[in-house]
Structure formats: C-alpha cells, structure tokens
C-alpha atoms as a PDB file:
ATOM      1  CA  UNK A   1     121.627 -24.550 -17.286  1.00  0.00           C
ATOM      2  CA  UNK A   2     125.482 -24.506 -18.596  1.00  0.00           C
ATOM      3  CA  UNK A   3     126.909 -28.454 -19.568  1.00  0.00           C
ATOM      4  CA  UNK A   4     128.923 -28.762 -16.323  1.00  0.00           C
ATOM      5  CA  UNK A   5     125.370 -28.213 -13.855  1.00  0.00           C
ATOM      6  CA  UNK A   6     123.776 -30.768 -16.370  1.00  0.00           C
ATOM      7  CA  UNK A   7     126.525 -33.595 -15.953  1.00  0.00           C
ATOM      8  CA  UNK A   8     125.241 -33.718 -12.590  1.00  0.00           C
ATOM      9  CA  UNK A   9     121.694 -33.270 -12.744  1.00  0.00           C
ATOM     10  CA  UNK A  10     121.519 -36.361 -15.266  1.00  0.00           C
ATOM     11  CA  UNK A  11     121.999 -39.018 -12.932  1.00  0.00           C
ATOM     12  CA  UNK A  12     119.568 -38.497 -10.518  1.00  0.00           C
ATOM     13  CA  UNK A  13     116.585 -37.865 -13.780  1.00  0.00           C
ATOM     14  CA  UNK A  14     117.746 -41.633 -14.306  1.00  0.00           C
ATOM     15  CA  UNK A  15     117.774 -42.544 -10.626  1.00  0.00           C
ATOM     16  CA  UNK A  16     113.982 -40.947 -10.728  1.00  0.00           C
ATOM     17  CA  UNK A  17     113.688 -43.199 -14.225  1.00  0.00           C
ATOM     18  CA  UNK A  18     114.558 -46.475 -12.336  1.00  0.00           C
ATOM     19  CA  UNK A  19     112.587 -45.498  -9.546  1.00  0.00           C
ATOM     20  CA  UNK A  20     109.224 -45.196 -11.716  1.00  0.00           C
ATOM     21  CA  UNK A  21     110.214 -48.118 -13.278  1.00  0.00           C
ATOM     22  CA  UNK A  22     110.780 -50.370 -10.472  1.00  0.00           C
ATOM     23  CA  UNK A  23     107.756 -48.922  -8.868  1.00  0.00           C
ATOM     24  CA  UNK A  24     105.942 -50.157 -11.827  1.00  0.00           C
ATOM     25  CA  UNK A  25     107.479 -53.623 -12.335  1.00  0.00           C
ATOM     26  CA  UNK A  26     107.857 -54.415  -8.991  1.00  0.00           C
ATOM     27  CA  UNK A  27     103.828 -54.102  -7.716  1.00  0.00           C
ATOM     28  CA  UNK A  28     103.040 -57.024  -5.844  1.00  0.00           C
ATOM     29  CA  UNK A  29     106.371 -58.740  -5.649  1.00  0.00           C
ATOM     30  CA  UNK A  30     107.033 -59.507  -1.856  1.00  0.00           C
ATOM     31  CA  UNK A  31     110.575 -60.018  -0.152  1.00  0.00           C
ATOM     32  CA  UNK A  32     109.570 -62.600   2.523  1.00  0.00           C
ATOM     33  CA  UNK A  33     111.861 -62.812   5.048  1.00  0.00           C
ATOM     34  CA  UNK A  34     113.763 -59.415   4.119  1.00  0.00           C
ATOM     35  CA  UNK A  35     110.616 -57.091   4.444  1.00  0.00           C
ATOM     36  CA  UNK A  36     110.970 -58.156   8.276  1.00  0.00           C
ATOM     37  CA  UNK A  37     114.159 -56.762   8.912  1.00  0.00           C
ATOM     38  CA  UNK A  38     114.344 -53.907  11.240  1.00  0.00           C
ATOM     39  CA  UNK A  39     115.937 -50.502   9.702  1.00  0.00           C
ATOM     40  CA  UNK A  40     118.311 -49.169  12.494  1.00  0.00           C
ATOM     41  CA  UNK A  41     117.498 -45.613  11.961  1.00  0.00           C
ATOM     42  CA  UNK A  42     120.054 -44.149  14.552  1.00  0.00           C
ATOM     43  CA  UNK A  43     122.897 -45.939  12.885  1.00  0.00           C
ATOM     44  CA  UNK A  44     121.797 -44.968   9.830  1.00  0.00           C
ATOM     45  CA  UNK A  45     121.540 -41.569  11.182  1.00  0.00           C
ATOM     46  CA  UNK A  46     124.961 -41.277  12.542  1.00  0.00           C
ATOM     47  CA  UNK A  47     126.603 -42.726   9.632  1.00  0.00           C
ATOM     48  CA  UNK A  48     124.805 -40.070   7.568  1.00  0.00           C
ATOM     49  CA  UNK A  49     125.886 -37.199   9.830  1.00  0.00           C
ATOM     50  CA  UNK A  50     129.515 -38.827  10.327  1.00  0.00           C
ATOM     51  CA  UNK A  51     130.706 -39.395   6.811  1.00  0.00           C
ATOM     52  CA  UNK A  52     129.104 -36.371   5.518  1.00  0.00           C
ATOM     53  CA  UNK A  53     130.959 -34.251   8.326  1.00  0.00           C
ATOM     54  CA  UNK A  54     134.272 -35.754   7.534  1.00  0.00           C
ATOM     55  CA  UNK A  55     133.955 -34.970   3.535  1.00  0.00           C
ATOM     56  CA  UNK A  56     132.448 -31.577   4.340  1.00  0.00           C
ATOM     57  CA  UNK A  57     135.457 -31.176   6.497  1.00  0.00           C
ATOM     58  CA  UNK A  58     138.086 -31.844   3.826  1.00  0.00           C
ATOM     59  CA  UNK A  59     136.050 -29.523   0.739  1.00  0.00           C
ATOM     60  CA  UNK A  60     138.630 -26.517  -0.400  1.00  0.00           C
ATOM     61  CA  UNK A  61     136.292 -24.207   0.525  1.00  0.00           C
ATOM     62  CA  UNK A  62     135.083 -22.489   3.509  1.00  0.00           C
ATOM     63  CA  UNK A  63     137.249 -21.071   6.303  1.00  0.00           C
ATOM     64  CA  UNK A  64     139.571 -23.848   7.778  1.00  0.00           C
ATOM     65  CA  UNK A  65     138.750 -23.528  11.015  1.00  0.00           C
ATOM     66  CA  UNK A  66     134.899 -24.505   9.939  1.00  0.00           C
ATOM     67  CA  UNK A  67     136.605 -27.467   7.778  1.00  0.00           C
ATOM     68  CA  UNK A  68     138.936 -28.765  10.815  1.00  0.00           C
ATOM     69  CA  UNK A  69     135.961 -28.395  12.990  1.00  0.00           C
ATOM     70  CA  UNK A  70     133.593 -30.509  10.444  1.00  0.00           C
ATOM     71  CA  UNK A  71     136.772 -33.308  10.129  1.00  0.00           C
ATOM     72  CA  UNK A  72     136.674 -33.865  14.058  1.00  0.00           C
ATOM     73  CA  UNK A  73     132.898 -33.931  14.922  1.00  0.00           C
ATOM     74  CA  UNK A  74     132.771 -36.251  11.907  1.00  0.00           C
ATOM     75  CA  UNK A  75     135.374 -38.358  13.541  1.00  0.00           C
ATOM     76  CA  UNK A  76     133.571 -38.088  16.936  1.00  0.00           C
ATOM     77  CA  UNK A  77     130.479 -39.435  14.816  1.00  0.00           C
ATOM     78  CA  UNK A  78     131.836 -42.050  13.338  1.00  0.00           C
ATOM     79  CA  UNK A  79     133.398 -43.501  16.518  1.00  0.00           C
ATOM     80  CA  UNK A  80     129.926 -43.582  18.052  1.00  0.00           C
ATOM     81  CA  UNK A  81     128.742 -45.414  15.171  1.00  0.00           C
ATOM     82  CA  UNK A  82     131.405 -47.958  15.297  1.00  0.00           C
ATOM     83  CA  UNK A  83     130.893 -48.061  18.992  1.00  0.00           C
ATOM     84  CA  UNK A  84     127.363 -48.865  18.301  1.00  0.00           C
ATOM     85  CA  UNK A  85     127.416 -51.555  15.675  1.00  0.00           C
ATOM     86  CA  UNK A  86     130.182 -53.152  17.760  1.00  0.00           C
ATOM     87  CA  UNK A  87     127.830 -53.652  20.323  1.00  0.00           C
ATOM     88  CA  UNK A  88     124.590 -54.044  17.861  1.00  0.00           C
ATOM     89  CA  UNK A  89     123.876 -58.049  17.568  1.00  0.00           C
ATOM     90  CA  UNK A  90     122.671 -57.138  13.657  1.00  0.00           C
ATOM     91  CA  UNK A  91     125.281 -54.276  12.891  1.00  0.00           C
ATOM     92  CA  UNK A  92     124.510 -52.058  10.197  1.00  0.00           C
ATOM     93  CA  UNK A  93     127.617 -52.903   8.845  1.00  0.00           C
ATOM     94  CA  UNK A  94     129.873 -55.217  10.885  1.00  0.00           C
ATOM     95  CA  UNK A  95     133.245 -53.143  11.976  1.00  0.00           C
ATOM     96  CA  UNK A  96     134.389 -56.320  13.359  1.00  0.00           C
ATOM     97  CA  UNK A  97     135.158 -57.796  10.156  1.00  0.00           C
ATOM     98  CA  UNK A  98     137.565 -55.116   9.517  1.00  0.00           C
ATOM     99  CA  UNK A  99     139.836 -57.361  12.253  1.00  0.00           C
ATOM    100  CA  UNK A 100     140.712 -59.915  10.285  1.00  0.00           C
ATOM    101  CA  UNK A 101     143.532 -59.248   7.510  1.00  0.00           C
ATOM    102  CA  UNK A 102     141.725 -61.488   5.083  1.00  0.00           C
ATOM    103  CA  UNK A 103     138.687 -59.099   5.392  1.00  0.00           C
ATOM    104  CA  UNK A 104     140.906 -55.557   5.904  1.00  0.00           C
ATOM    105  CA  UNK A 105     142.789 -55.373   3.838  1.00  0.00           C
ATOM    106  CA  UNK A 106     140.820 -56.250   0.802  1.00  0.00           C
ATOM    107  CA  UNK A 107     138.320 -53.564   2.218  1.00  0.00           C
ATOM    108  CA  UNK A 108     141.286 -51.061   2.398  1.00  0.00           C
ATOM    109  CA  UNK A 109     142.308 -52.007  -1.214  1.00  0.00           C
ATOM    110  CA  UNK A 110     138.811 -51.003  -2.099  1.00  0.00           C
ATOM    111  CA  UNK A 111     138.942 -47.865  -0.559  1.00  0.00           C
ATOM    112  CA  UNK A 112     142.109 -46.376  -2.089  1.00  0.00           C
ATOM    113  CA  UNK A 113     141.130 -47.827  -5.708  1.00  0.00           C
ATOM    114  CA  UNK A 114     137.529 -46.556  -5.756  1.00  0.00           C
ATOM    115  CA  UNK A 115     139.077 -43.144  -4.026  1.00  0.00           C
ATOM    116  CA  UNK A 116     141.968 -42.968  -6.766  1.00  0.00           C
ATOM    117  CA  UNK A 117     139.239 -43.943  -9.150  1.00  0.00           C
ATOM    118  CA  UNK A 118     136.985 -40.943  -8.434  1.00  0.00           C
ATOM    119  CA  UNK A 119     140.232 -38.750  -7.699  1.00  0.00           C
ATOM    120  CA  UNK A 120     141.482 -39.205 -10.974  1.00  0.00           C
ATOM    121  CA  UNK A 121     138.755 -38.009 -12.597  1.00  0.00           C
ATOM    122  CA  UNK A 122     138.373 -34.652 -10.344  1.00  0.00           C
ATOM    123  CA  UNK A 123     141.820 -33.927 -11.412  1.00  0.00           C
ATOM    124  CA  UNK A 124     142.080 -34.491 -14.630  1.00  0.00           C
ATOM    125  CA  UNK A 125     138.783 -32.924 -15.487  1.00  0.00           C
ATOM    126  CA  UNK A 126     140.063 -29.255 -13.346  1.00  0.00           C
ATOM    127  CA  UNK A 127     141.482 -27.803 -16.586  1.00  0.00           C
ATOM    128  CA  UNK A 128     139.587 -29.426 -19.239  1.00  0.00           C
ATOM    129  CA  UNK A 129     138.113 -27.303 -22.004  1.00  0.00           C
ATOM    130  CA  UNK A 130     137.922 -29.062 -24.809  1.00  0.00           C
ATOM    131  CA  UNK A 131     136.109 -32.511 -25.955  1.00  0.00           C
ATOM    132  CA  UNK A 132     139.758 -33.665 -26.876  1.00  0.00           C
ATOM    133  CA  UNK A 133     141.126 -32.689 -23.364  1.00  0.00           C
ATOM    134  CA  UNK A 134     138.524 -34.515 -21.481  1.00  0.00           C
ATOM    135  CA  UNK A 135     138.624 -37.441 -23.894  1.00  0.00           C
ATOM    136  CA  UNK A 136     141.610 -39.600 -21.913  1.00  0.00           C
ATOM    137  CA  UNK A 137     139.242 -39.276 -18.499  1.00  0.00           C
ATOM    138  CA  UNK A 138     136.014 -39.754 -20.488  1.00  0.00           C
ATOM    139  CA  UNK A 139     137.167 -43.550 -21.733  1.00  0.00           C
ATOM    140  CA  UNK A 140     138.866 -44.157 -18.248  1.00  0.00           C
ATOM    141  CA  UNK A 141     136.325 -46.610 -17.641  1.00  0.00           C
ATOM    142  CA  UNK A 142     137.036 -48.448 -20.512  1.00  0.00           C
ATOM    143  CA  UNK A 143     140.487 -49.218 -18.906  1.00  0.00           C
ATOM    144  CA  UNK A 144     138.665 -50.254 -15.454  1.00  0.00           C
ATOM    145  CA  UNK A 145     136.890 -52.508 -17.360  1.00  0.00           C
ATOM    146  CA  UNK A 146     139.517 -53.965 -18.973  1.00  0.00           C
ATOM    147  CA  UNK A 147     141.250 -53.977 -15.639  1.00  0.00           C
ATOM    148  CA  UNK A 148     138.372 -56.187 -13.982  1.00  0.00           C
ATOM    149  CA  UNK A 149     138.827 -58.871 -17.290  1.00  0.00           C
ATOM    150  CA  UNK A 150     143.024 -59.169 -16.730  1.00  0.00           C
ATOM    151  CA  UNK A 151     142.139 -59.966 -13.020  1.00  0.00           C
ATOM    152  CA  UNK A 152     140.019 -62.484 -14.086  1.00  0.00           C
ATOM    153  CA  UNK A 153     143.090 -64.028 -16.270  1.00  0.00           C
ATOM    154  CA  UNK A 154     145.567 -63.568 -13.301  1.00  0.00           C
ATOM    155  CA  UNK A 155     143.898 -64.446 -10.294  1.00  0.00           C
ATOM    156  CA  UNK A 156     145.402 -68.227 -10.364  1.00  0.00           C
ATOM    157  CA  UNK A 157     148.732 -67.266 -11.233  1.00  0.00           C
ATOM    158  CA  UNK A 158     149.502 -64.722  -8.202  1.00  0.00           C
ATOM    159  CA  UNK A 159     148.602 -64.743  -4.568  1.00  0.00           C
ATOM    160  CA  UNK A 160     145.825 -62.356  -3.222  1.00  0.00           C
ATOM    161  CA  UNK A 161     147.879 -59.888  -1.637  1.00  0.00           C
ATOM    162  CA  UNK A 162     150.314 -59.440  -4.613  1.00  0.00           C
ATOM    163  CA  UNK A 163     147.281 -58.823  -6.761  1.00  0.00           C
ATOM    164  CA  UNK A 164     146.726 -55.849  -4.523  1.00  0.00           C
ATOM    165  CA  UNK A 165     149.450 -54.884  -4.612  1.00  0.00           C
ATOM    166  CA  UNK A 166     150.577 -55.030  -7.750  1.00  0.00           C
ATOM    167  CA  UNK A 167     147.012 -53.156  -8.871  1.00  0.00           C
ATOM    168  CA  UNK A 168     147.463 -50.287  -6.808  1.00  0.00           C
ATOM    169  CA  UNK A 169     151.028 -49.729  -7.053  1.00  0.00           C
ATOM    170  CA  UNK A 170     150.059 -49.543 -11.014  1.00  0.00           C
ATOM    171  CA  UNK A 171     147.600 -46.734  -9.924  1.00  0.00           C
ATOM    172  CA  UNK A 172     150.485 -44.718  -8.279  1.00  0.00           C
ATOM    173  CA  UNK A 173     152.623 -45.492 -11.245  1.00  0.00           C
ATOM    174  CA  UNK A 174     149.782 -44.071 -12.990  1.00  0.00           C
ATOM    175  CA  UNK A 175     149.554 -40.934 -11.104  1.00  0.00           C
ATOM    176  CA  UNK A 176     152.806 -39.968 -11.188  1.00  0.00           C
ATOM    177  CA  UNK A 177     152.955 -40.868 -15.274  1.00  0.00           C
ATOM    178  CA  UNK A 178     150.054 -37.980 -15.192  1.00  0.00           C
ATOM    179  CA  UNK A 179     152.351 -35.831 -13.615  1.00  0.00           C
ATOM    180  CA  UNK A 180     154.771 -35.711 -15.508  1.00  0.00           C
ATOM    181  CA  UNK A 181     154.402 -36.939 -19.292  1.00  0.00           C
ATOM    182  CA  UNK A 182     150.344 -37.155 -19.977  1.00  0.00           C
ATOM    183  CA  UNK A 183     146.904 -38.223 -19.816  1.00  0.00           C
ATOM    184  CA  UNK A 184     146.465 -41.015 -22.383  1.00  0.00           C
ATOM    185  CA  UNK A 185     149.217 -43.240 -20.587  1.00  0.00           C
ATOM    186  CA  UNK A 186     148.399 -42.293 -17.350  1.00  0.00           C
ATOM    187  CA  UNK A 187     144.641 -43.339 -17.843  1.00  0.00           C
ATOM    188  CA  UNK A 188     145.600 -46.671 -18.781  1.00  0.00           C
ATOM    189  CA  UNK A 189     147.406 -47.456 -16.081  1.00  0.00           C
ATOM    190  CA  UNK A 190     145.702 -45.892 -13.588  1.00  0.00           C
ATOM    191  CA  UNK A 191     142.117 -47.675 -15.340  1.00  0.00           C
ATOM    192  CA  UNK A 192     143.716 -50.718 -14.897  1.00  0.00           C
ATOM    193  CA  UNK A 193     145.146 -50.703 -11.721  1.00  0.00           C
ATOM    194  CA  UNK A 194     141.809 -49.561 -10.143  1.00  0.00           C
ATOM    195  CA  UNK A 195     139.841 -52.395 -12.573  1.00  0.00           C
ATOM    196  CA  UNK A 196     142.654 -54.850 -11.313  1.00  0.00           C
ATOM    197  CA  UNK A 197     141.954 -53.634  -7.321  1.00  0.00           C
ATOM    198  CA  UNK A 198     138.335 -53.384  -7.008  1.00  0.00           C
ATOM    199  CA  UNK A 199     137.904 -56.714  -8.930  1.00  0.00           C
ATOM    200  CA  UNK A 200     139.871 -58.555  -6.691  1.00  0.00           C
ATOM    201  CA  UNK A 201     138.851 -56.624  -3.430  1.00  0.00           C
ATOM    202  CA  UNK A 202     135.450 -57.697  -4.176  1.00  0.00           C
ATOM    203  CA  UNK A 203     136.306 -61.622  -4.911  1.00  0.00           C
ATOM    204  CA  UNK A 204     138.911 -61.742  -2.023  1.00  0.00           C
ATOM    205  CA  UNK A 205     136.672 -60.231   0.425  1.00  0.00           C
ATOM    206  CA  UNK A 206     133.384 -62.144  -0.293  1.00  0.00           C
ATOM    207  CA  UNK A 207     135.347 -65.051  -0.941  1.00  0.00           C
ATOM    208  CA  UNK A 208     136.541 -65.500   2.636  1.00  0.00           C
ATOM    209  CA  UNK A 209     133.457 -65.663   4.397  1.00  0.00           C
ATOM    210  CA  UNK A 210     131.489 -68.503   4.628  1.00  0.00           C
ATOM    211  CA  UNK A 211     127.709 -67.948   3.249  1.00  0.00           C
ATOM    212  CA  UNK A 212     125.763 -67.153   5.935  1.00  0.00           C
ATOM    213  CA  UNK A 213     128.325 -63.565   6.459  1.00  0.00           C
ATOM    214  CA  UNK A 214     128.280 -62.704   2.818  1.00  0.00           C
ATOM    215  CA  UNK A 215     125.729 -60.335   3.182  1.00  0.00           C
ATOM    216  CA  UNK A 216     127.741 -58.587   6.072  1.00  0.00           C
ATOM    217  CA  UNK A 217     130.597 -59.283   3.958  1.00  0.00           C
ATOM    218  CA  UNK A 218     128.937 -57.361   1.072  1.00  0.00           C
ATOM    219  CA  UNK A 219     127.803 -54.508   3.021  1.00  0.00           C
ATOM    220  CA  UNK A 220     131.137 -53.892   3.884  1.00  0.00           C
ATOM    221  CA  UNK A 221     132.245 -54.494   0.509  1.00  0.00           C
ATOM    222  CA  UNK A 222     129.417 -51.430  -0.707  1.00  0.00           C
ATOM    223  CA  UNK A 223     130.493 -49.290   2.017  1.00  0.00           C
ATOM    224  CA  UNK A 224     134.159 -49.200   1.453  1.00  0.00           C
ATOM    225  CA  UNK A 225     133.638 -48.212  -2.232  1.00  0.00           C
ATOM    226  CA  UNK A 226     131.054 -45.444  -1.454  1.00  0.00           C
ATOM    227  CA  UNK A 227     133.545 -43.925   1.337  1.00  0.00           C
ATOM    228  CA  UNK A 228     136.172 -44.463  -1.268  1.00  0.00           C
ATOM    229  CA  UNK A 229     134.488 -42.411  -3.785  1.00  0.00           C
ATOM    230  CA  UNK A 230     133.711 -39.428  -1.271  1.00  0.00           C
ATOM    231  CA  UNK A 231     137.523 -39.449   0.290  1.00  0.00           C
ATOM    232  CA  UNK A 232     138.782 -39.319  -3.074  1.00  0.00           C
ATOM    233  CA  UNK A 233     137.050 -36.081  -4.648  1.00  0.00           C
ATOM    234  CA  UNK A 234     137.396 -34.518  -1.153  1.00  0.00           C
ATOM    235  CA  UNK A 235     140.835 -35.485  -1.127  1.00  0.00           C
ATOM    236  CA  UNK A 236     142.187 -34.927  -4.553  1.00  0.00           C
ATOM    237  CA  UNK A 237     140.261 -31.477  -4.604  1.00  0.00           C
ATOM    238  CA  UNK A 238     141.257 -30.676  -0.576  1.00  0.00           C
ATOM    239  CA  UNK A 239     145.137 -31.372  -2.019  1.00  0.00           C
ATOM    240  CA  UNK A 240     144.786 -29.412  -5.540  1.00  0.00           C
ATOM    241  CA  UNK A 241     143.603 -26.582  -3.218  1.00  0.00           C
ATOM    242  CA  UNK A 242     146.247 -26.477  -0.789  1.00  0.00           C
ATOM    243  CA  UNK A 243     148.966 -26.650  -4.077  1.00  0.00           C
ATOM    244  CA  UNK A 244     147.085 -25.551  -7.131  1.00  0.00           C
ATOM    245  CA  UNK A 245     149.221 -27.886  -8.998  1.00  0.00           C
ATOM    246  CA  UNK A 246     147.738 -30.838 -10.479  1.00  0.00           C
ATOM    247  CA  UNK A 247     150.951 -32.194 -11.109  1.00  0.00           C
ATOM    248  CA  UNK A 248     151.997 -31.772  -7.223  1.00  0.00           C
ATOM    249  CA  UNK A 249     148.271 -33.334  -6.279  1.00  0.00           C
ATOM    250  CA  UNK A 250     149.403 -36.680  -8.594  1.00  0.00           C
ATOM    251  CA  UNK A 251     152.576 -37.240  -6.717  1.00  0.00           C
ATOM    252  CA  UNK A 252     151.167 -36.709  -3.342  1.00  0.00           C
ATOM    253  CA  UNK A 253     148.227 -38.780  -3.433  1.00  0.00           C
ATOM    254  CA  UNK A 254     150.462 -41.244  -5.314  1.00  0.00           C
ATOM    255  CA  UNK A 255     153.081 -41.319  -2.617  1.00  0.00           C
ATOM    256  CA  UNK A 256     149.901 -42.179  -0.448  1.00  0.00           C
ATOM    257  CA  UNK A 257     148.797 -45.348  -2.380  1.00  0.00           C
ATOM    258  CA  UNK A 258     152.553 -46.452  -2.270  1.00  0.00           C
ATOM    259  CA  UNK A 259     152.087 -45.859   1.371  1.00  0.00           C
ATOM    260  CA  UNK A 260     148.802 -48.395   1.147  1.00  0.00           C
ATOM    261  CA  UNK A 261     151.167 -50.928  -1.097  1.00  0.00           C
ATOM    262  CA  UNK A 262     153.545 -51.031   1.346  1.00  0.00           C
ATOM    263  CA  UNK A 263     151.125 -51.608   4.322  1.00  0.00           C
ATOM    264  CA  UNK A 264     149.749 -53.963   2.517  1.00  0.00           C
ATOM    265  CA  UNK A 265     152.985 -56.300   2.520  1.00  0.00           C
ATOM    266  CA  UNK A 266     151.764 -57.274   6.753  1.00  0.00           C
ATOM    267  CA  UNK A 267     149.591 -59.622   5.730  1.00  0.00           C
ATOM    268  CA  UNK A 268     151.889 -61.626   3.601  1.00  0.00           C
ATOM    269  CA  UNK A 269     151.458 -65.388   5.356  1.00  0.00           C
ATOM    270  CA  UNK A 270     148.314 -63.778   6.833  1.00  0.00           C
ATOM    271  CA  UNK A 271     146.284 -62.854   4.418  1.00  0.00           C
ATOM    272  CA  UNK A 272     144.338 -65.878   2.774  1.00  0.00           C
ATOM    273  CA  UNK A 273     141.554 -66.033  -0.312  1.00  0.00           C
END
C-alpha cells in the first residue's frame, strides 16, 4: 500500500479505535430520554442517496452524461427529502430554519468556508511531490485555528454579517493570492478566512435560537459543514478537470465566494446575532 492509499485508510483505523473504545467506556451508561427517539430511516435514506448522487454527479470522471444524470436524480432526491422534513413534525434536520436570514445565511457561510476549506486542500495537494511542496497545505490548519482565536477577539467590534463577510472575502483573496504568487501566503489567508467563517457561522447560528431549537439549530449547523466538505472536493476537482489549471480553478471558485460575499450584503438590517 503506496503513502497516498494510506492517508486515507488512517482515519477510519482511528474511527474503528474510538469505536472500541467507546464501546468499552461507555457499557452501561444510559441516554434517558434520547435512547427514545425514533430514527427516521427513510429520511435518512434519501439524504444518503441524494447527497451522494449530487457529489457523484460532479466527480471528473466517468462519462458526462452518467455525471449530469447523477447531479439531477440527486436533485430530485433531495427535493423529496426537503419535501419530507417540511412536512415531518421532528425533521431530520429542519429546512425551515434555512428561512430566516439570521439562520441562512450563517448556514451558507458555513458551507462555502468548510467547501473552500476542503477545496483548498484538493488543489493544492494535485501536484505535490515533495514534503516541502505539501508543507504550506499540511500546516493550513494551523491558520484555521488561528482564524477561530481572531474571531474570538473581533466578534464585539464588527457586526455579524461583516464578520462573514469579511472572512470569506479573505478566502477569495486567498485563492486568487494562490493563483498567482504562492502557497505560503495564500494558506494564511485562506486558513484564516475559513477559521474566521466557520467560527462565527457556528456562534451566529446557534446563537439565534432560543434553547429548546439548538439542537435543530446544531444539526443544521453539522450538516452544512459535512455538505460543505463534499461540494468542495467535488467542486474544486470537477473545475481542475474541466481546465487542468490550478491556477484557473483558484480564480473561478474564488470569483464564486465573492459571489457568496456579495449575497451576503441582503441581510444587512436583517440579519441579527
């Protein structure tokens, strides 16, 4: 097994590791009123079938007929799965929050961060070769990190929406910075943009509910960065394969988080945390 297949194979030994583990130290521990809750398996169903459609649908390879096929029945999916939790009085997750701009658009920020997030790293690891050349995307974390502390510092000083904003426009400034003069920079910005983004998506957006719809809140808040993550590898890779220019993939999906930035400026006077 080469190093590339064993990046990926990792993870799940230590999902199996905390599995065993919490099997272990778990034993006997009850969850009271949680254990009662009914599992919608059909929902669950469809959203497995929907968003798993839609990625497929937007992979490089494969014959693009079969991709455009896969995009739409995932669509079709997913609006039967929206159609069902709107009508579902305990919603797997609850679409209807998604109407409210205080709710939207931090769920929207989380999407594009977590998607430029796992994007970035698609991208920038396409030609690596070298410990040195993977290095910049190896520490981007770091800069997330550092990202979530600065909100922490700022959040008083600037209004929820220009936090937002600001975050992800840094991302696209990031982008584009890869583009054109290198990775070092460019992972700094775009690590703090997205650290910037997701830590104030998640405080806006579980912020503005009261406490009895924070766990609604926060399965919306989960679900937004796990779609996020699959869009952007699917759409970062879907994009490099259409160019084959990683430069040309950075300013496109930049240009579409500037596009995000700019919707973003509608809930100004709306938009309260």
């Amino acid at each position: 097994m080469d190093a590339y297949a064993t990046l990926f194979w990792l993870p799940a030994a230590v999902a199996l590791v905390c599995g065993v583990l919490a099997t272990a130290l778990l034993r006997g521990v009850t969850l009271g009123q949680a254990s009662s809750t009914k599992v919608d398996i059909a929902s669950s169903a469809l959203a497995f079938v929907g968003f798993g459609l839609f990625v497929a649908g937007l992979q490089s390879h494969g014959a693009a007929l079969g991709r455009v096929l896969a995009t739409v029945a995932g669509c079709l999916v997913l609006a039967v799965f929206c159609a069902r939790q709107l009508r579902s009085h305990d919603p797997l997750i609850d679409v209807r929050m998604l109407s409210f701009s205080r709710l939207g658009a931090p769920s929207l920020a989380l999407v594009v961060s977590s998607a430029g997030y796992t994007g970035s790293v698609f991208l920038f690891s396409a030609e690596a070769d070298s410990f040195l050349s993977i290095l910049p995307v190896s520490v981007l974390a770091l800069w997330v990190s550092l990202g979530g502390f600065a909100f922490h510092k700022l959040q008083d000083r600037f209004t929820a929406v220009h936090m937002l904003q600001v975050s992800l426009a840094t991302c696209a400034a990031g982008l584009v910075v890869a583009a054109f003069v290198g990775l070092w920079p460019a992972g700094f910005l775009i690590g703090l943009g997205v650290g910037v983004s997701m830590a104030s998506g998640d405080a806006y957006l579980l912020g503005s509910v009261p406490p009895k719809d924070v766990a609604r809140a926060a399965a919306l808040q989960e679900t937004s960065l796990a779609v996020g993550a699959a869009l952007g590898v699917a759409g970062f890779g879907g994009i490099l394969a259409a160019t084959d220019s990683i430069a040309g993939t950075a300013v496109i999906t930049a240009t579409a988080i500037t596009a995000v930035v700019a919707a973003l400026r509608l809930n100004r006077g709306v938009f309260k945390a």
